[in-house]
mmCIF file with all atom_site columns, C-alpha atoms in Angstrom:
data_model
loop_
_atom_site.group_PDB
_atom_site.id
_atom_site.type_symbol
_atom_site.label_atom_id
_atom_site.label_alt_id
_atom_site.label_comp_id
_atom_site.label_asym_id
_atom_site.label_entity_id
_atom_site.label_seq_id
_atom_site.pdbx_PDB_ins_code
_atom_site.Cartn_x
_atom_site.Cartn_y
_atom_site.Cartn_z
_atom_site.occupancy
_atom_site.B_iso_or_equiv
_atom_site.pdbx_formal_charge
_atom_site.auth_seq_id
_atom_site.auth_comp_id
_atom_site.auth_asym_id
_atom_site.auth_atom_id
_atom_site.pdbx_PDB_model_num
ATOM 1   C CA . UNK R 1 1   ? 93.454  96.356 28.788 1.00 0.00 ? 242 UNK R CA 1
ATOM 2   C CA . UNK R 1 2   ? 90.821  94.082 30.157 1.00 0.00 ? 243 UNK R CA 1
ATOM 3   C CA . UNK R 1 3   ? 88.628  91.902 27.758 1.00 0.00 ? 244 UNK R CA 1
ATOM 4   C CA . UNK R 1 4   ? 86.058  88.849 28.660 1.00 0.00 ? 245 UNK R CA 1
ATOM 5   C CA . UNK R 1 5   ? 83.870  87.611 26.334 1.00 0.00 ? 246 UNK R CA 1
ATOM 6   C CA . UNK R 1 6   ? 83.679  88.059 23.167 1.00 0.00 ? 247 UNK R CA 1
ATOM 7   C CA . UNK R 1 7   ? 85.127  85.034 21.262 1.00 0.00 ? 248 UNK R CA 1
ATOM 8   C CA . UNK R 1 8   ? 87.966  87.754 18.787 1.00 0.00 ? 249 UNK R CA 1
ATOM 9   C CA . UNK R 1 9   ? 89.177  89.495 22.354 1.00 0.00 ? 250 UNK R CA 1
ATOM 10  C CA . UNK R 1 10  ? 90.986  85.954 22.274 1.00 0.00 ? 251 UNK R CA 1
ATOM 11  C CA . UNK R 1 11  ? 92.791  87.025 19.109 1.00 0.00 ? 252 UNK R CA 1
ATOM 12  C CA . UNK R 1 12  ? 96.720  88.167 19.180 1.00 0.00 ? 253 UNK R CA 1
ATOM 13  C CA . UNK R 1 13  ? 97.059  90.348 15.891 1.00 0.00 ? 254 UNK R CA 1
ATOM 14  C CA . UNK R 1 14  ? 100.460 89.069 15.260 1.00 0.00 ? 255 UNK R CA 1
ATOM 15  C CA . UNK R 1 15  ? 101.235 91.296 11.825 1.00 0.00 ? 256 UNK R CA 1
ATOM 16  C CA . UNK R 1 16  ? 99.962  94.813 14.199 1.00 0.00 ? 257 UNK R CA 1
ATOM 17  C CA . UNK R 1 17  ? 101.671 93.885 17.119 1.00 0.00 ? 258 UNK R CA 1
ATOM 18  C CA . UNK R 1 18  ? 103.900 96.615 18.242 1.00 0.00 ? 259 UNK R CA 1
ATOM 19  C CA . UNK R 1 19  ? 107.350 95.715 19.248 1.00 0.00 ? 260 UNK R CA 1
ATOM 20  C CA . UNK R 1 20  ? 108.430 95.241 22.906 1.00 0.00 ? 261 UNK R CA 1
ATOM 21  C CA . UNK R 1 21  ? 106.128 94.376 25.117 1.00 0.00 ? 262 UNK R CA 1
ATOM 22  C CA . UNK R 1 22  ? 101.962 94.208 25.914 1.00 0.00 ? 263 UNK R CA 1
ATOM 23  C CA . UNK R 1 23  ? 99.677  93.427 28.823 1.00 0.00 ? 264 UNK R CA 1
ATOM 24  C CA . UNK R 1 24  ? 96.532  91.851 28.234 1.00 0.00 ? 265 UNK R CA 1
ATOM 25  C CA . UNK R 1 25  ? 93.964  90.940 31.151 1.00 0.00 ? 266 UNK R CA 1
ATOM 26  C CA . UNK R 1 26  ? 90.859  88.410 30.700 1.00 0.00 ? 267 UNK R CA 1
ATOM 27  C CA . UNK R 1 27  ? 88.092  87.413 32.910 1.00 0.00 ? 268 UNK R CA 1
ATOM 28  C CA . UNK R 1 28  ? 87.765  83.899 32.902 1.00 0.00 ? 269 UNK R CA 1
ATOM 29  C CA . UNK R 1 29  ? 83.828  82.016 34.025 1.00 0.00 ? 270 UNK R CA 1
ATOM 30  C CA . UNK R 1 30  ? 82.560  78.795 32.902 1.00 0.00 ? 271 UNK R CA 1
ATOM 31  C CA . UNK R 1 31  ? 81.042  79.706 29.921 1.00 0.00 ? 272 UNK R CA 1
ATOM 32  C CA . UNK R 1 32  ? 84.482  80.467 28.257 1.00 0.00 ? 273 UNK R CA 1
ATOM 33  C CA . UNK R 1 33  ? 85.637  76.693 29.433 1.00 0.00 ? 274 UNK R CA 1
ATOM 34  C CA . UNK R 1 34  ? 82.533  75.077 28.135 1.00 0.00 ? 275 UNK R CA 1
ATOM 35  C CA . UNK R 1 35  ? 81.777  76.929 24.915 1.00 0.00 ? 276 UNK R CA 1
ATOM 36  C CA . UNK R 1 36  ? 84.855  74.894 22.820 1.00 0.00 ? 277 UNK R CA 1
ATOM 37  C CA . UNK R 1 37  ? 84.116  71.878 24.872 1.00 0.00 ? 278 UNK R CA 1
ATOM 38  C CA . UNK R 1 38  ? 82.177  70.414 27.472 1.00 0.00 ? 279 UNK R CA 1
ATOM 39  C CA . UNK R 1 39  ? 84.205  70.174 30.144 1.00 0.00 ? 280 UNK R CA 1
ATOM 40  C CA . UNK R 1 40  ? 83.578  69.437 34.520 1.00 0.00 ? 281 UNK R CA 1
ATOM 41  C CA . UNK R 1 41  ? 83.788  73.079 35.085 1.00 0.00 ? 282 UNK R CA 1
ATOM 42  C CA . UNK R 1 42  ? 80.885  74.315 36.661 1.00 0.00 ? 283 UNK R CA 1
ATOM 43  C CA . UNK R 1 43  ? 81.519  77.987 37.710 1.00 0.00 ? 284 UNK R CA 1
ATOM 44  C CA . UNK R 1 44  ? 85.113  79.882 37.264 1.00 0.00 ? 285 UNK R CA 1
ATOM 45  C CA . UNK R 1 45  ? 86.491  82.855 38.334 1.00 0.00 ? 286 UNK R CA 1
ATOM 46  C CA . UNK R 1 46  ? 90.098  83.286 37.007 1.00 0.00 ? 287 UNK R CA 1
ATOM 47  C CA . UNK R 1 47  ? 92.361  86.575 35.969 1.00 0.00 ? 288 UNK R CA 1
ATOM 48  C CA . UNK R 1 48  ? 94.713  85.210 33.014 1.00 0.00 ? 289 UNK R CA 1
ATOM 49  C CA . UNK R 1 49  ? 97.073  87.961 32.144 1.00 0.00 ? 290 UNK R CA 1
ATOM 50  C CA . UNK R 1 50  ? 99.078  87.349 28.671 1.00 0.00 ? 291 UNK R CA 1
ATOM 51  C CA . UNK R 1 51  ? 102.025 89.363 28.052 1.00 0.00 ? 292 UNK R CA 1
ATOM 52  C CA . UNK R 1 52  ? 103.309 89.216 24.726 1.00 0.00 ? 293 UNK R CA 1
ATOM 53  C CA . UNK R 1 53  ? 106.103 90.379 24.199 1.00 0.00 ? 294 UNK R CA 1
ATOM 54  C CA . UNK R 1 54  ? 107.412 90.921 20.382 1.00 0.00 ? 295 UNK R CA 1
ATOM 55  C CA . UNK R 1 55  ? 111.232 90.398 20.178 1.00 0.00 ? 296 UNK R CA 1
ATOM 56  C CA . UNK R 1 56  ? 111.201 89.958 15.746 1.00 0.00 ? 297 UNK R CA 1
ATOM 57  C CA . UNK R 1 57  ? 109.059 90.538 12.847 1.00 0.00 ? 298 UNK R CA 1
ATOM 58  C CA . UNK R 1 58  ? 108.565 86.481 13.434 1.00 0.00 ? 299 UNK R CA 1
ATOM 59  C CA . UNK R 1 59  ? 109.035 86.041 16.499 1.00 0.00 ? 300 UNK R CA 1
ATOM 60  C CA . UNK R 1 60  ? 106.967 86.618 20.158 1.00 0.00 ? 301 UNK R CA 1
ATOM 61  C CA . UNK R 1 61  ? 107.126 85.376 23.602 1.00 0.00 ? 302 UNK R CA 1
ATOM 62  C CA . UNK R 1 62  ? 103.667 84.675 25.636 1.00 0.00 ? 303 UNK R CA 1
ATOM 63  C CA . UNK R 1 63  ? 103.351 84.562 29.188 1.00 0.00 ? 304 UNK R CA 1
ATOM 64  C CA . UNK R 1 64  ? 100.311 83.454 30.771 1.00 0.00 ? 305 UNK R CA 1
ATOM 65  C CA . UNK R 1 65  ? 99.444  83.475 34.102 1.00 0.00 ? 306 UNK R CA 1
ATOM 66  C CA . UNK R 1 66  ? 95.893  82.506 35.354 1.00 0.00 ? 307 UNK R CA 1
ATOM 67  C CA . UNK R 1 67  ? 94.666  82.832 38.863 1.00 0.00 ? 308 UNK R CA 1
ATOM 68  C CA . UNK R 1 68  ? 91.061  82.294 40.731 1.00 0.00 ? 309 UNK R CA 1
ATOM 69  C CA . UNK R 1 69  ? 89.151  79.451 41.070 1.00 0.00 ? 310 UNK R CA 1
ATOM 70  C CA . UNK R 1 70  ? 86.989  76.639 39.399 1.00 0.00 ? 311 UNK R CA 1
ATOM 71  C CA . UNK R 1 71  ? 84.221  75.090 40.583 1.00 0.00 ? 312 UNK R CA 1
ATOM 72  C CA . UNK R 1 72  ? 84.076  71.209 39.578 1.00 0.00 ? 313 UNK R CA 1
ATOM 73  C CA . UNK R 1 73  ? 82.032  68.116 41.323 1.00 0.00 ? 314 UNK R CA 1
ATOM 74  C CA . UNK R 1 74  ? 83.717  66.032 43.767 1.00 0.00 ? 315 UNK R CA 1
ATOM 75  C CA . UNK R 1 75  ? 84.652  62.428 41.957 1.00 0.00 ? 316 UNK R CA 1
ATOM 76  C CA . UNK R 1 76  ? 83.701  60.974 45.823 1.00 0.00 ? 317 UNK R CA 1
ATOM 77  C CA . UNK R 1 77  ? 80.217  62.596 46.867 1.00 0.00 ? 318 UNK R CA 1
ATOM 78  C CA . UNK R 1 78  ? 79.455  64.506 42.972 1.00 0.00 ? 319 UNK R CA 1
ATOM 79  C CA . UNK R 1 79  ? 78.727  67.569 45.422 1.00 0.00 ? 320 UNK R CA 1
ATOM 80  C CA . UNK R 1 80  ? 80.441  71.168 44.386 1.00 0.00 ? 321 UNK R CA 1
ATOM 81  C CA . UNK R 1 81  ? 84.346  71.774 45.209 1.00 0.00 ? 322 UNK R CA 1
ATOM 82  C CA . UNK R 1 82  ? 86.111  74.859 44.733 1.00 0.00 ? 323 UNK R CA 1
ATOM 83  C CA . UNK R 1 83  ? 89.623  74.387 43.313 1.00 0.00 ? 324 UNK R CA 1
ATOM 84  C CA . UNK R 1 84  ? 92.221  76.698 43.460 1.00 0.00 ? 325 UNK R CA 1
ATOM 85  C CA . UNK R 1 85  ? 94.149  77.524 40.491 1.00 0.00 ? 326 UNK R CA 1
ATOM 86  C CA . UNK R 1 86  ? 97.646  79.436 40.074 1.00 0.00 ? 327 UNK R CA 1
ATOM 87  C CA . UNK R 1 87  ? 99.235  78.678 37.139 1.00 0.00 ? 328 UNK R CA 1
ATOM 88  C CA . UNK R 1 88  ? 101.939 80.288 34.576 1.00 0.00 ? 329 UNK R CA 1
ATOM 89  C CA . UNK R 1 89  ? 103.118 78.856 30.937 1.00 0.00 ? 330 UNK R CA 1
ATOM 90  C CA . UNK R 1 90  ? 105.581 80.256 28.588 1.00 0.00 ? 331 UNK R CA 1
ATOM 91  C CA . UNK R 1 91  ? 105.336 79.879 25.086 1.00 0.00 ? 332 UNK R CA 1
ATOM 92  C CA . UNK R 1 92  ? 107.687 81.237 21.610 1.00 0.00 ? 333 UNK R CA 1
ATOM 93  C CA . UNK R 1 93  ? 106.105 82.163 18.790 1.00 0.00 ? 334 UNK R CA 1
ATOM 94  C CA . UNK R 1 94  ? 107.444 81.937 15.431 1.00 0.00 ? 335 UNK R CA 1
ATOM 95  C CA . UNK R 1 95  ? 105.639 82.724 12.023 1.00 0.00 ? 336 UNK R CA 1
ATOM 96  C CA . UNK R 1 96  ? 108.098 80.138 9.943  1.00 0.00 ? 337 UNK R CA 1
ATOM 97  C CA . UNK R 1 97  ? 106.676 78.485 6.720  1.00 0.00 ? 338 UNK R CA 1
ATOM 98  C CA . UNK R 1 98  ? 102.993 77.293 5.700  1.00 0.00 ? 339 UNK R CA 1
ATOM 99  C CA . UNK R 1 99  ? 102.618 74.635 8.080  1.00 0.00 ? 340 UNK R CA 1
ATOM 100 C CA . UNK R 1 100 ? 101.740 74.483 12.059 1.00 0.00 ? 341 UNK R CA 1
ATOM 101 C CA . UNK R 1 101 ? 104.812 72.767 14.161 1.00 0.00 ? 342 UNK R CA 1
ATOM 102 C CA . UNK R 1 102 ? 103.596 71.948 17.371 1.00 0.00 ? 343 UNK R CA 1
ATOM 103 C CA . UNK R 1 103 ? 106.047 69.096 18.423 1.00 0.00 ? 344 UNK R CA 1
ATOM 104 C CA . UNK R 1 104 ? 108.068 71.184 20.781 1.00 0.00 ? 345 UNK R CA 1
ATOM 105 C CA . UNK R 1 105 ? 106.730 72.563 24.384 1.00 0.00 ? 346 UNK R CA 1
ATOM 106 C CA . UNK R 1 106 ? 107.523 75.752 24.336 1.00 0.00 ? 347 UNK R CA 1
ATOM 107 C CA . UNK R 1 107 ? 107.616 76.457 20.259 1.00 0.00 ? 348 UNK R CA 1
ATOM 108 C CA . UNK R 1 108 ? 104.953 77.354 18.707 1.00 0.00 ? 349 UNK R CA 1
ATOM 109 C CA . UNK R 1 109 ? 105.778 77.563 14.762 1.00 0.00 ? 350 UNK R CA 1
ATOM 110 C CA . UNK R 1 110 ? 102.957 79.069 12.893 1.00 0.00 ? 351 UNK R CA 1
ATOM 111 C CA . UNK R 1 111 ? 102.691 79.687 8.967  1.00 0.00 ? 352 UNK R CA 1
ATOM 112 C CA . UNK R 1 112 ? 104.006 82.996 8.166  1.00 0.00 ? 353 UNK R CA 1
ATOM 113 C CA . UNK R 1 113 ? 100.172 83.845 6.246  1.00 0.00 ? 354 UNK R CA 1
ATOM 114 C CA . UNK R 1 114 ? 98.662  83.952 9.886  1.00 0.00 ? 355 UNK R CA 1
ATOM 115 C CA . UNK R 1 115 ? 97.788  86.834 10.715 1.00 0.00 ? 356 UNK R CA 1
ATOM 116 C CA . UNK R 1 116 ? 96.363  86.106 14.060 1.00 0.00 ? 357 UNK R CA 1
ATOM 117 C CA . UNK R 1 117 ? 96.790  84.259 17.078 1.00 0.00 ? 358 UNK R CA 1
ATOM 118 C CA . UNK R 1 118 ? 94.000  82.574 19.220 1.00 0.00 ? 359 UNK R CA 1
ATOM 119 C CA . UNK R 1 119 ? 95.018  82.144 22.971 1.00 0.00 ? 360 UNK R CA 1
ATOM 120 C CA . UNK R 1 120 ? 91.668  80.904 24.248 1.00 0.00 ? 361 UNK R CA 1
ATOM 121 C CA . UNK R 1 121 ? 92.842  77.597 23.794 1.00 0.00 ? 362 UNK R CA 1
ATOM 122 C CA . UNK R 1 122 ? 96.046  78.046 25.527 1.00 0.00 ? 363 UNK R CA 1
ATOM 123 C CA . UNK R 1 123 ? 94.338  79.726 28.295 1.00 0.00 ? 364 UNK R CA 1
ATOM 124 C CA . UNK R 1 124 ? 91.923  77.067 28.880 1.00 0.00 ? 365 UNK R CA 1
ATOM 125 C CA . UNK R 1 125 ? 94.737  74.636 28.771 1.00 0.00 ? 366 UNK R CA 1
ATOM 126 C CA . UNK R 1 126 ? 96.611  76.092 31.175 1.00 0.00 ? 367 UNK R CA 1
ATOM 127 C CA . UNK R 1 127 ? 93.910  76.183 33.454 1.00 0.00 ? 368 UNK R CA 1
ATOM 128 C CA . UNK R 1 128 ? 92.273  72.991 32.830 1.00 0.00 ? 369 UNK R CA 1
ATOM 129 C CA . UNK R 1 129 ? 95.669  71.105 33.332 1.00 0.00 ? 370 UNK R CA 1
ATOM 130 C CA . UNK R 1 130 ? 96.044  72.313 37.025 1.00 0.00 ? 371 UNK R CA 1
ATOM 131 C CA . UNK R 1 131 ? 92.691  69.777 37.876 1.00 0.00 ? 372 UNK R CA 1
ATOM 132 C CA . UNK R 1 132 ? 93.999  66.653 38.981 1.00 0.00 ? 373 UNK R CA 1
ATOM 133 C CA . UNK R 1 133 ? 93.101  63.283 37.610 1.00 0.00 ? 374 UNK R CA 1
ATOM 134 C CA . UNK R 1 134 ? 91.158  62.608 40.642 1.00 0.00 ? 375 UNK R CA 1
ATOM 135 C CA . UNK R 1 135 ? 89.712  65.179 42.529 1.00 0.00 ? 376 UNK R CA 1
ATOM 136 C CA . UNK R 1 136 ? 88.108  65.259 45.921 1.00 0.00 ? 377 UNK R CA 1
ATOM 137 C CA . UNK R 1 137 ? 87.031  67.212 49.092 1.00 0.00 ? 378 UNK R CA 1
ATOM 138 C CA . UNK R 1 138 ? 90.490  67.424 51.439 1.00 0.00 ? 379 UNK R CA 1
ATOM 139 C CA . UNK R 1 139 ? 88.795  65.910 53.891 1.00 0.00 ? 380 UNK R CA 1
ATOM 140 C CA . UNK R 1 140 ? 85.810  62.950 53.325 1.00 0.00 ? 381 UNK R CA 1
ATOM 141 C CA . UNK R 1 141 ? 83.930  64.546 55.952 1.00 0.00 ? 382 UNK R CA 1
ATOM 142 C CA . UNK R 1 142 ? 83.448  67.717 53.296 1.00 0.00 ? 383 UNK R CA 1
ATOM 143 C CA . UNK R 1 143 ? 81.377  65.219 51.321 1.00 0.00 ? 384 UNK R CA 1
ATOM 144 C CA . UNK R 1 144 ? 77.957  64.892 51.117 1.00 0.00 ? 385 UNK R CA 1
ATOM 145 C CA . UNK R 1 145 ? 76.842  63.008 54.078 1.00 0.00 ? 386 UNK R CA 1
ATOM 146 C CA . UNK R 1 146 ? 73.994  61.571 52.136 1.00 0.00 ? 387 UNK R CA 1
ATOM 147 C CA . UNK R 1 147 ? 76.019  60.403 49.012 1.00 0.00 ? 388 UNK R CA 1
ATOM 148 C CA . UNK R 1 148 ? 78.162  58.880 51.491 1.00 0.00 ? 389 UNK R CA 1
ATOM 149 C CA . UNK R 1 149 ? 76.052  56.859 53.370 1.00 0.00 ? 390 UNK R CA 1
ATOM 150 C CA . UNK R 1 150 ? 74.123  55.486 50.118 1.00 0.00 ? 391 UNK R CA 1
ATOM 151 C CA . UNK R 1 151 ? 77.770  54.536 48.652 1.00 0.00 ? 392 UNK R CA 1
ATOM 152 C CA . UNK R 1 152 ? 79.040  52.468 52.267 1.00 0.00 ? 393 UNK R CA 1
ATOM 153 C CA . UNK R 1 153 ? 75.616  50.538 51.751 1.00 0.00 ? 394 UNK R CA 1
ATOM 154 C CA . UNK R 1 154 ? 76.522  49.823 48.001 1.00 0.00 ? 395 UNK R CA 1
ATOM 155 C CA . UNK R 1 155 ? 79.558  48.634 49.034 1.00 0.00 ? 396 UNK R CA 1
ATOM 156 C CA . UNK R 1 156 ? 78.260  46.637 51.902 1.00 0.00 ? 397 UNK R CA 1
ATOM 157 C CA . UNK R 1 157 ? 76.012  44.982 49.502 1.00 0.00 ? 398 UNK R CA 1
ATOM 158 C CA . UNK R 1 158 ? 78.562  44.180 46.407 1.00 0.00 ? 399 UNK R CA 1
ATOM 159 C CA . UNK R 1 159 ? 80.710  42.911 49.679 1.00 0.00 ? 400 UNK R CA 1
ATOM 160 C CA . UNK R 1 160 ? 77.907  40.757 51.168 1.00 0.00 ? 401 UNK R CA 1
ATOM 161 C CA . UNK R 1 161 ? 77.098  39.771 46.966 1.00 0.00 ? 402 UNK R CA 1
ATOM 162 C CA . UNK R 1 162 ? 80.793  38.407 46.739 1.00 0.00 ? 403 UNK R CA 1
ATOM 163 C CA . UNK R 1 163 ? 80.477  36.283 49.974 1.00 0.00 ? 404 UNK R CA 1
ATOM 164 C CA . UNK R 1 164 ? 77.714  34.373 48.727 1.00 0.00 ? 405 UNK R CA 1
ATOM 165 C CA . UNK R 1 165 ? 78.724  34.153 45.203 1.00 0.00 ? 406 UNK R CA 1
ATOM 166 C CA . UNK R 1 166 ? 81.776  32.192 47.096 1.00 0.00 ? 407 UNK R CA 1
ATOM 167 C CA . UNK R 1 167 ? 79.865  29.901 48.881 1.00 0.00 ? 408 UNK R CA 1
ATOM 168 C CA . UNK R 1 168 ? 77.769  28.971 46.103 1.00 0.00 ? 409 UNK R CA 1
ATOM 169 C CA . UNK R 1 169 ? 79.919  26.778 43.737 1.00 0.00 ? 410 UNK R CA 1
ATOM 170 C CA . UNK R 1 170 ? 79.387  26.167 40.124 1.00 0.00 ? 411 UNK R CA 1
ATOM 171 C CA . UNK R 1 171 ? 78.677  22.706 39.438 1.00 0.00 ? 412 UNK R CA 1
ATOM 172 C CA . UNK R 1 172 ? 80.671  22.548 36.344 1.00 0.00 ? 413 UNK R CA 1
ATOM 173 C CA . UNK R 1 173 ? 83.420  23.448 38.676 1.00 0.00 ? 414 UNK R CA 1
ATOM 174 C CA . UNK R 1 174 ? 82.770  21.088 40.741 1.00 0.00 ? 415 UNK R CA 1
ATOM 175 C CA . UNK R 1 175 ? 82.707  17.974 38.468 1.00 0.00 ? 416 UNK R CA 1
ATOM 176 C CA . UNK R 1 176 ? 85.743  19.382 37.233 1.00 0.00 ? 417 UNK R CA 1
ATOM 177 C CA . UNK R 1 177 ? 87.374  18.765 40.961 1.00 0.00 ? 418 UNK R CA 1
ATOM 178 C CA . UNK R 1 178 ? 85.790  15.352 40.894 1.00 0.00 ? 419 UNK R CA 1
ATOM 179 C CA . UNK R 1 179 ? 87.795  14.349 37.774 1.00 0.00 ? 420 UNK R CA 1
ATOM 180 C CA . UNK R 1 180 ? 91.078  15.927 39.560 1.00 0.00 ? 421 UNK R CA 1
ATOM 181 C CA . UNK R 1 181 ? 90.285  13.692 42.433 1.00 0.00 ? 422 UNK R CA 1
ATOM 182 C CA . UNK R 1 182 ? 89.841  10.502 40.506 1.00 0.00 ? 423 UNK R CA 1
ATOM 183 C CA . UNK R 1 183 ? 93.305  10.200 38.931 1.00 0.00 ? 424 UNK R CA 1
#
């Protein structure tokens, strides 16, 4: 089954899940990474497949596995970069009690009452995680030749700023030296 979309496609029915095991397919674009939050994601294109399997009345096992690409600005020239993504994550359910436990990694303890499951935020997790911290073309010469250029002259210039300011002392400073000197 493939689903994209619509906000309850996102929605495991935990109570009417049939044991063993199901295969569910979602299209991924940027509208499903931006709708819970704004995030750098400009345009997407990613396949996440969940398989739930159901192994108790309480108890399932997600697999998630999300390929395609994203496309996010470059933290160097701000242009467009695609970026790859390939990622899997593994997750146990278990309907236990009335409270949410989400202190372990891959234990997921949700109150017995729930009757559904929302992977969208999962999903996007998995996929948002696989951006590094800093991201940039491979190679500089990728980058925007103009953005480039204006940032080398910035530089230049905060450079050039820092030479002066060094030459130029402050004359409480100096008086300061002159006491120094005098003892």
């Amino acid at each position: 089954m493939k689903l994209t979309g619509n906000v309850e496609d996102f929605k495991l029915k935990l109570k009417a899940m049939p044991f063993g095991t199901q295969e569910i397919k979602y299209h991924l674009d940027a509208g499903f990474f931006n709708d819970i939050e704004k995030t750098e994601v400009r345009r997407a294109s990613v396949e996440a497949t969940v398989v739930v399997t159901r192994k108790e009345a309480d108890f399932f096992q997600l697999e998630m596995t999300c390929s395609g690409s994203l496309i996010i600005p470059c933290d160097r020239c701000l242009d467009d970069m695609e970026h790859e993504v390939d990622a899997r994550y593994r997750l146990d359910v278990k309907q236990e009690g009335d409270e949410v436990d989400d202190s372990r990694d891959e234990l997921l303890i949700v109150p017995e009452a729930w009757r559904e499951l929302d992977v969208a935020p999962l999903l996007r997790d998995t996929v948002l995680l696989t951006i590094p911290l800093t991201h940039s073309h491979d190679d500089a010469a990728q980058c925007n030749a103009e953005m480039m250029t204006y940032l080398c002259g910035a530089a230049e210039t905060a450079h050039d700023d820092e030479q002066d300011g060094a030459e130029a002392t402050d004359p409480r400073w100096e008086a300061l030296r002159q006491l120094k000197k005098n003892k």
